[in-house]
Short mmCIF file of C-alpha atoms in Angstrom, two decimals:
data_model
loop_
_atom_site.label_atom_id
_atom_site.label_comp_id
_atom_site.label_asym_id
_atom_site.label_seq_id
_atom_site.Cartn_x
_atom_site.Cartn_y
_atom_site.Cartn_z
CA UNK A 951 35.34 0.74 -27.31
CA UNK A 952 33.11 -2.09 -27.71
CA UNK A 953 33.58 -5.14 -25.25
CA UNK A 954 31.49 -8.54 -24.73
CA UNK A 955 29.53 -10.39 -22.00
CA UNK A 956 28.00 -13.46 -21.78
CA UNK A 957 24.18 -13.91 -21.67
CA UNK A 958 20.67 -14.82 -22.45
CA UNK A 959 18.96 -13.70 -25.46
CA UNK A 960 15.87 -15.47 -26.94
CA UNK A 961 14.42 -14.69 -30.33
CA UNK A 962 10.63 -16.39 -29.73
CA UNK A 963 8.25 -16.20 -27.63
CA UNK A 964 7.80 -19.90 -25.52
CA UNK A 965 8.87 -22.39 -22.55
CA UNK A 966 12.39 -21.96 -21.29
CA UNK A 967 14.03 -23.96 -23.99
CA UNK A 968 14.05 -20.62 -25.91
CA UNK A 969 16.34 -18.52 -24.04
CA UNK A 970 19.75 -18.96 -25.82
CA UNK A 971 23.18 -18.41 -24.03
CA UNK A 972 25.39 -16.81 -26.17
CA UNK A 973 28.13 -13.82 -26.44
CA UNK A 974 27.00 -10.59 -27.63
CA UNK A 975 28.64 -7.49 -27.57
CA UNK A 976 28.87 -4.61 -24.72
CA UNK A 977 29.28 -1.15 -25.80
CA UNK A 978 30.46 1.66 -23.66
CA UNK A 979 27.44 3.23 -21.53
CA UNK A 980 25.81 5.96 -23.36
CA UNK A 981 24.62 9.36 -21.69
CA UNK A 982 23.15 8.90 -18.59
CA UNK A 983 23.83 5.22 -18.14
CA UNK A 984 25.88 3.25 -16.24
CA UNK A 985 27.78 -0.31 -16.89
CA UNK A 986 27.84 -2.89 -14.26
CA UNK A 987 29.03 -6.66 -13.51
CA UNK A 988 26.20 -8.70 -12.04
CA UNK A 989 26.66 -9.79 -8.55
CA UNK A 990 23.70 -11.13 -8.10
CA UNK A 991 20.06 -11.73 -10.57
CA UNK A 992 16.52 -12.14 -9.50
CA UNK A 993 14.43 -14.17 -10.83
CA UNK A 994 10.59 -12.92 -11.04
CA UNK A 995 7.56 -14.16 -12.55
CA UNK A 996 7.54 -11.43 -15.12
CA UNK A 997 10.70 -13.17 -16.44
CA UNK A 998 8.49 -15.78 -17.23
CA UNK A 999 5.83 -13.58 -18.71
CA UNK A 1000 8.05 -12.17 -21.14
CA UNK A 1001 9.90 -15.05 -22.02
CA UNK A 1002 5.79 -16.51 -23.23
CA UNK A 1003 4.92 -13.20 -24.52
CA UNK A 1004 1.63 -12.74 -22.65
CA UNK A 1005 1.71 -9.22 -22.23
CA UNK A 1006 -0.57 -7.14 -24.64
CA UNK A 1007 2.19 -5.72 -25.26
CA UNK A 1008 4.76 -7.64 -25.71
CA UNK A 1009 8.96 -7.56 -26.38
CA UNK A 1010 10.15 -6.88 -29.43
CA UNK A 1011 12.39 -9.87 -30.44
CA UNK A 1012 15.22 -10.71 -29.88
CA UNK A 1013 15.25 -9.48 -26.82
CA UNK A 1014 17.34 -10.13 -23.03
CA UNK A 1015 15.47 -11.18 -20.26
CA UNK A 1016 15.55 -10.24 -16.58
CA UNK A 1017 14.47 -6.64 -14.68
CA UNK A 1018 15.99 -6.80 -11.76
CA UNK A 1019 19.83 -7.40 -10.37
CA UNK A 1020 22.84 -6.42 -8.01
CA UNK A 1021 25.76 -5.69 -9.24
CA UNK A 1022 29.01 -3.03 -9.10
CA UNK A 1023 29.65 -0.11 -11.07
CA UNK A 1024 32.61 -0.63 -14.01
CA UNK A 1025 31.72 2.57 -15.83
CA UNK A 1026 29.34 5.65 -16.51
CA UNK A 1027 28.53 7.52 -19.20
CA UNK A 1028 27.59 11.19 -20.01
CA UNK A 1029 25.80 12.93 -17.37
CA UNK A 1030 25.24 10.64 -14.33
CA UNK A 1031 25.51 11.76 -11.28
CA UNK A 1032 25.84 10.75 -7.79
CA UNK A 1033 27.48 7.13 -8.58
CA UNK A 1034 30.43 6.22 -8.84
CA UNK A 1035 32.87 3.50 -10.22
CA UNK A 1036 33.09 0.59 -7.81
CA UNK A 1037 30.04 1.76 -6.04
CA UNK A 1038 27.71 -1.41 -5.36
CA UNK A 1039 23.98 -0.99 -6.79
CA UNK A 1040 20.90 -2.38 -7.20
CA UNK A 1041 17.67 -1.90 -9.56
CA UNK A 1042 14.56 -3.04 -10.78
CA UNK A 1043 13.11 -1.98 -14.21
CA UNK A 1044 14.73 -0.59 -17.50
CA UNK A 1045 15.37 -2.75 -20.41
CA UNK A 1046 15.15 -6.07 -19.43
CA UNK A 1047 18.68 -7.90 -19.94
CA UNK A 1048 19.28 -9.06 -16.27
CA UNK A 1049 20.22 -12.58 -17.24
CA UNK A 1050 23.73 -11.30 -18.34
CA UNK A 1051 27.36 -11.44 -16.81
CA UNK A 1052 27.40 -7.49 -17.45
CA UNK A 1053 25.03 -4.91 -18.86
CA UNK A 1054 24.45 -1.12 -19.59
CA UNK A 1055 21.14 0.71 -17.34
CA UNK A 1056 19.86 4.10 -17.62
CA UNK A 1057 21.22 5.13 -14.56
CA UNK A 1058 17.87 7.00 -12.78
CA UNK A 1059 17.31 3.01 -11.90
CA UNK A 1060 19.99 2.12 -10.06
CA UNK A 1061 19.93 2.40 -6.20
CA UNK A 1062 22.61 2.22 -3.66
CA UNK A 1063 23.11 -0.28 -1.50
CA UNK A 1064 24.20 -0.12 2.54
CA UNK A 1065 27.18 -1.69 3.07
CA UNK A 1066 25.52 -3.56 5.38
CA UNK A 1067 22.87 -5.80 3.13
CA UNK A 1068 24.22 -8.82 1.76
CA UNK A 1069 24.26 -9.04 -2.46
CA UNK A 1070 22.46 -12.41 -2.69
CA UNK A 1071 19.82 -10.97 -0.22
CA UNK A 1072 19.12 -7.95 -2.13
CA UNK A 1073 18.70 -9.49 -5.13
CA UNK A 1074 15.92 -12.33 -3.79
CA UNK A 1075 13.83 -9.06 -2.26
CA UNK A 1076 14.63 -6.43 -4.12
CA UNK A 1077 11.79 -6.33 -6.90
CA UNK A 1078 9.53 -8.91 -4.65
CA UNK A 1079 10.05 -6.64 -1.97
CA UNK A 1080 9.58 -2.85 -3.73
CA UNK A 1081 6.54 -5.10 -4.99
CA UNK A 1082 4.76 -5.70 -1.28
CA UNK A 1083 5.81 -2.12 -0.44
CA UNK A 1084 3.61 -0.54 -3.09
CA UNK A 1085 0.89 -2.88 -2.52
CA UNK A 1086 0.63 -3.02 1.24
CA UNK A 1087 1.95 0.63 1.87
CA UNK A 1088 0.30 2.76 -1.08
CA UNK A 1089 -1.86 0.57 -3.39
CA UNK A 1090 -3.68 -0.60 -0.49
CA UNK A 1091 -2.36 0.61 2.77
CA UNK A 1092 -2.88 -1.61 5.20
CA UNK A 1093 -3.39 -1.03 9.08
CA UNK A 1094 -2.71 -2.46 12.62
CA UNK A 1095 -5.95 -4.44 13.02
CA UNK A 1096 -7.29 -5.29 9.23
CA UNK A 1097 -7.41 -8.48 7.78
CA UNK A 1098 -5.83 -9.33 4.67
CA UNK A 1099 -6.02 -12.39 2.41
CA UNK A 1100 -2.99 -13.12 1.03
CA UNK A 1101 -2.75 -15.95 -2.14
CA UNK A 1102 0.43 -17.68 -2.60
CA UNK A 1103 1.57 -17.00 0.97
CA UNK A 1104 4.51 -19.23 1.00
CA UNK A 1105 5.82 -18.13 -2.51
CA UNK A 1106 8.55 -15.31 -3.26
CA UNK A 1107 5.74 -11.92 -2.74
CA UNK A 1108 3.96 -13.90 -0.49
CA UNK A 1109 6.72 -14.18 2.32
CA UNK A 1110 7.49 -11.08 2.20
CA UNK A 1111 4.46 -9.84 2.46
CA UNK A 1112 3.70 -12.20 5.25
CA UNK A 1113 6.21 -10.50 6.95
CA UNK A 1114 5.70 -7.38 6.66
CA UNK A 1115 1.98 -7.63 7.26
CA UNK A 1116 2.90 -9.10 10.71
CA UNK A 1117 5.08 -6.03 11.51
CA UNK A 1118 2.32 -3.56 10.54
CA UNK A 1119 -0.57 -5.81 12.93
CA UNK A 1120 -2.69 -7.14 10.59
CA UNK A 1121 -4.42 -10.32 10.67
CA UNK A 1122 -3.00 -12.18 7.55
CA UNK A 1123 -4.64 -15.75 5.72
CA UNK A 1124 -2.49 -16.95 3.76
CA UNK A 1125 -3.33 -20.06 1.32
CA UNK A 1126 -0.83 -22.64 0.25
CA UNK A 1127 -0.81 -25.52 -1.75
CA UNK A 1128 0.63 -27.94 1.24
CA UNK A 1129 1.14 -28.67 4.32
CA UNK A 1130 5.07 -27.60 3.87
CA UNK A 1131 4.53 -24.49 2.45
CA UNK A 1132 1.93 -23.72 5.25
CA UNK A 1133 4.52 -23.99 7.75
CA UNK A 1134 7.04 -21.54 5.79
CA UNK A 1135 4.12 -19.43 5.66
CA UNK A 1136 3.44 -19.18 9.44
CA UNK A 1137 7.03 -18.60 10.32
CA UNK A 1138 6.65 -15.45 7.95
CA UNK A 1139 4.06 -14.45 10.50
CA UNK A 1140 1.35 -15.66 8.74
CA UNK A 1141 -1.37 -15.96 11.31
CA UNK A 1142 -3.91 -18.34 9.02
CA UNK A 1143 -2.59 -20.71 6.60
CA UNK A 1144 -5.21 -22.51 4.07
CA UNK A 1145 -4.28 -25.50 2.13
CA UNK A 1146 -6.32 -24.52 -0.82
CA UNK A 1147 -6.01 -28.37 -2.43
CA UNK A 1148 -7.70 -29.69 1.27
CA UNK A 1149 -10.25 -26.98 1.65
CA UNK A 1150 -12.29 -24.29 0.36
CA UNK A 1151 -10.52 -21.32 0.78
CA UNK A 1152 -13.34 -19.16 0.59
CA UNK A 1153 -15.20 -21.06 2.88
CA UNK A 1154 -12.17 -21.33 5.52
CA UNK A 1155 -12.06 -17.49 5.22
CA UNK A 1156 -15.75 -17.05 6.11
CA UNK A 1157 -15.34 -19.22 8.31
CA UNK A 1158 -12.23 -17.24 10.54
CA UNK A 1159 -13.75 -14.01 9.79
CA UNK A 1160 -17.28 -14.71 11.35
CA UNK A 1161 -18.55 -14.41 8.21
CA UNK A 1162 -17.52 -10.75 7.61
CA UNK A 1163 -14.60 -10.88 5.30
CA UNK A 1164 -11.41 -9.36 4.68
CA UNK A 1165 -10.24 -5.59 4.27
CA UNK A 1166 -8.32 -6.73 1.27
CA UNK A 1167 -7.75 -9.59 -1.62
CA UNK A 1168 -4.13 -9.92 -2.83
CA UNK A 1169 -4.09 -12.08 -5.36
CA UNK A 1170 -1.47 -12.92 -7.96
CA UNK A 1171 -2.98 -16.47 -9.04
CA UNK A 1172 -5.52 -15.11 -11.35
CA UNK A 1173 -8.21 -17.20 -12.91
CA UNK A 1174 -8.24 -20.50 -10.02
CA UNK A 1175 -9.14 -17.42 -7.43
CA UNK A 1176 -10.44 -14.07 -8.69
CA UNK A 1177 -14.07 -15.10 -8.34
CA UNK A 1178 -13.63 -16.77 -4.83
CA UNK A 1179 -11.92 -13.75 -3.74
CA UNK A 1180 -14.03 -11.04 -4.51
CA UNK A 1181 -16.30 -13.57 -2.64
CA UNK A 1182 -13.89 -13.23 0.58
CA UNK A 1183 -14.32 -9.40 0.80
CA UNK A 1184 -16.04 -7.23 3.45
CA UNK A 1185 -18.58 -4.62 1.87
CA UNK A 1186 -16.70 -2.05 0.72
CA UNK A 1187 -13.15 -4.24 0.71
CA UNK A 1188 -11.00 -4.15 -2.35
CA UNK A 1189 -9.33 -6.99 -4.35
CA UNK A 1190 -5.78 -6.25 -5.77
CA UNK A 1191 -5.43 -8.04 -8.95
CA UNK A 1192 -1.30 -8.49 -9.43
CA UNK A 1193 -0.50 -11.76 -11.56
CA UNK A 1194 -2.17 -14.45 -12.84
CA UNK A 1195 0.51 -17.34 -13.46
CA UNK A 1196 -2.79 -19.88 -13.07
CA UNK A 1197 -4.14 -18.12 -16.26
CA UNK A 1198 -6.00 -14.71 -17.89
CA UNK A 1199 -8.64 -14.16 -15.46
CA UNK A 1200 -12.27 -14.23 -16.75
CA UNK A 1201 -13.94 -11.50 -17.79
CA UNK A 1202 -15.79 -9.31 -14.66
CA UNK A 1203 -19.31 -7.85 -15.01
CA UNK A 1204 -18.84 -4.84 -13.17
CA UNK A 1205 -22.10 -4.36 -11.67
CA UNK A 1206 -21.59 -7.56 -9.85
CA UNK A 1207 -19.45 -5.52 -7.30
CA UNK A 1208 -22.29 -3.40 -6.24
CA UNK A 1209 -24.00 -6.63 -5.61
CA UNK A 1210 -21.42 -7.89 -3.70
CA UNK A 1211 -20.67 -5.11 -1.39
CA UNK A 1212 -20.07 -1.96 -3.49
CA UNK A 1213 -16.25 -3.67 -3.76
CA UNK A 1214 -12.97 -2.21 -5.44
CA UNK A 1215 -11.13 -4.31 -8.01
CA UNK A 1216 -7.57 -2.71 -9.20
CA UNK A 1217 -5.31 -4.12 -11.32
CA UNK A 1218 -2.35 -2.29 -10.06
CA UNK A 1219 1.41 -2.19 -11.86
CA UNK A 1220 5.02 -1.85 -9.92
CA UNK A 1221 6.06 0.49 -12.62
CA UNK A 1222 3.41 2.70 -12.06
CA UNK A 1223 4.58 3.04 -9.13
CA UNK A 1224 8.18 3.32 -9.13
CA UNK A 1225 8.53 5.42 -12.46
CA UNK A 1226 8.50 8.79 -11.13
CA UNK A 1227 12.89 8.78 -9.19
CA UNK A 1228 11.43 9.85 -6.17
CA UNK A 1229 8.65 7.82 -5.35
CA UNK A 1230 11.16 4.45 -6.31
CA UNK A 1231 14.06 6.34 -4.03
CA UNK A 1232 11.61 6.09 -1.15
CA UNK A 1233 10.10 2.87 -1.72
CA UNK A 1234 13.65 1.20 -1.69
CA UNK A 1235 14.96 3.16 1.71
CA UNK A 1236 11.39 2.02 2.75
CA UNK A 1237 12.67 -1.54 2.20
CA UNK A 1238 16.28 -1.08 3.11
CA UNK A 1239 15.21 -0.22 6.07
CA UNK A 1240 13.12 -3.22 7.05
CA UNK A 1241 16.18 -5.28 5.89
CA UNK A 1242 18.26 -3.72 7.97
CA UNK A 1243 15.70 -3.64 10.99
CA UNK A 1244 15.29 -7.19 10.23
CA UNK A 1245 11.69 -6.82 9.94
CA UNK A 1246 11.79 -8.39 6.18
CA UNK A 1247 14.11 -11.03 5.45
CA UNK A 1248 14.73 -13.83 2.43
CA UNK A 1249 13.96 -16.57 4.87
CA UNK A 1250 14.54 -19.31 1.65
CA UNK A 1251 16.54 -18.55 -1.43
CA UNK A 1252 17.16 -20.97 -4.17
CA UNK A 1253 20.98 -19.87 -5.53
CA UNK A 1254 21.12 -21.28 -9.38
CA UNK A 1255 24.23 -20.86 -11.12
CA UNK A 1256 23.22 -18.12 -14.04
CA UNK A 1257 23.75 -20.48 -17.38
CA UNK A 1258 21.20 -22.72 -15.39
CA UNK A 1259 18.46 -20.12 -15.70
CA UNK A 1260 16.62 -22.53 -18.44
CA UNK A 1261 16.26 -24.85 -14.89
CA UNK A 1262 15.42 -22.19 -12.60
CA UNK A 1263 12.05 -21.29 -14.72
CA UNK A 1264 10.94 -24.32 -15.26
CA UNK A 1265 11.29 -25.22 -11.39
CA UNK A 1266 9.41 -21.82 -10.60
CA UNK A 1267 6.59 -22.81 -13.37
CA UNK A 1268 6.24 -25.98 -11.60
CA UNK A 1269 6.16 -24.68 -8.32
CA UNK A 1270 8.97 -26.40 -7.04
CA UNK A 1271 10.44 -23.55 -5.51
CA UNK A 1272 9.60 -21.55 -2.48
CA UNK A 1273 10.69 -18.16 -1.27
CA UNK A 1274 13.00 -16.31 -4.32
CA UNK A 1275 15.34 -17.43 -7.25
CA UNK A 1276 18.67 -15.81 -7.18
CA UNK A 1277 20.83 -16.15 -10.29
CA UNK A 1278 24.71 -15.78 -9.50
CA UNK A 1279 27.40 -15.18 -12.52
#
């Protein structure tokens, strides 16, 4: 039996004008997937990647939009086990088609929840926050003691990270576009915050280093700070390439990192690192944990309804948004 659900479908690539909201049909799950009605949507900057096609790859059109989402079982098909109806999920990955009332998943990417962690919460950390646990704990793991540079520190990742960082005992810089943002960023436990649009950053970081340099670059701003940043490593430190919503970054010469300091530059994926069921199942109890330890919080969430979605990417595009985007049905 084939139902319907509302949602977001767009059928080229461009700004948010061209997601469409429109009712499509819902067929029953097929083997090994499971149906659910959206509780909650997060809103990522790979939304807004796919939406302008950047990808080398990019979606076939038409296409749905959104990866991650929290929502409750309504039915299963063929073959899945260990969920049940009425049970209360989350996931990040498959198919994207977040930006919908209801949807179908392959099942192997939905997670459990705790009773315990609130559905809006989830759903502003749960791909931002599976995101800072592969960087910080496996990409990168970072120590009591090292020092981490840390772009965007007041935006969705960034506070997360900020938070996390603080827990572990690093030393974390953080740089922010204003004075505002600085402050969010420093409640996250961000122990250096650098108004990039007053200052230098790179100089600033030299500068609270002793001229030494960080353990690591994370840096999802791409072509307005890859060069500066490989210039704020230690010899020997490693810059984690993860984004670039400022633009491609420019092409590297390679044997400019021996120069530098015999430096690592990775451009590292989150779906590398939660593909294989039980690497993902650990990263989110990881997580859950924190959440429930109150370690890692979503200290600011911006709530849009879900048919203003359109809104809620071009306020993250413009940066008027801090901490995560939450769509609710």
């Amino acid at each position: 039996m084939t139902a319907e659900t509302e949602a977001f479908r767009f059928s080229e690539f461009g700004a948010p004008a061209v997601l469409r909201w429109r009712t499509q049909a819902l067929p029953d799950p097929a083997t090994e997937e499971i149906q659910i009605r959206h509780l909650a949507i997060g809103v990522n900057y790979i939304d807004i990647y796919h939406r302008r096609g950047v990808f080398a790859a990019p979606l076939a059109l038409p296409t749905g939009l959104g990866v991650e989402g929290v929502g409750v079982v309504t039915a299963l098909g063929d073959g899945v086990t260990g969920l049940v109806l009425g049970q209360r999920v989350a996931y990040v990955g498959g198919p994207p088609g977040a930006y919908a009332a209801h949807r179908n998943l392959p099942a192997a990417r939905a997670l459990v929840l705790p009773e315990r962690l609130d559905s809006t919460e989830v759903a502003a950390l749960i791909f931002k926050g599976l995101t800072v646990e592969y960087l910080i704990h496996r990409c990168v793991p970072v120590a009591r003691g090292d020092t981490v540079l840390f772009h965007a520190a007041a935006g969705g990742v960034g506070s997360i990270a900020c938070q996390w960082l603080h827990q572990i005992g690093a030393t974390v810089i953080g740089t922010v576009s204003s004075a505002e943002k600085a402050e969010i960023a420093r409640a996250n436990g961000c122990d250096h915050a650098i108004i990039y649009t007053q200052e230098d950053f790179q100089a600033r970081v030299a500068e609270l280093t002793g001229g030494k340099g960080v353990d690591v670059v994370y840096d999802s701003v791409g072509s307005e700070t890859f060069t500066k940043s490989l210039d704020c490593l230690r010899p020997r430190g490693t810059l984690v390439s993860f984004g670039e919503t400022s633009g491609p970054i420019p092409p590297l010469n390679v044997a400019s990192l021996g120069a530098k300091g015999s430096l690592y530059v990775t451009r590292p994926s989150i779906a590398h690192y939660t593909a294989n069921r039980t690497e993902y199942e650990a990263a989110a109890k990881n997580l859950f944990a924190s959440m429930e330890a109150g370690m890692v919080r979503a200290s600011r969430v911006a709530t849009y309804s879900l048919r203003d979605a359109c809104r809620a990417h071009e306020d993250l595009e413009a940066r008027r948004t801090t901490g995560s985007v939450v769509l609710l049905p």
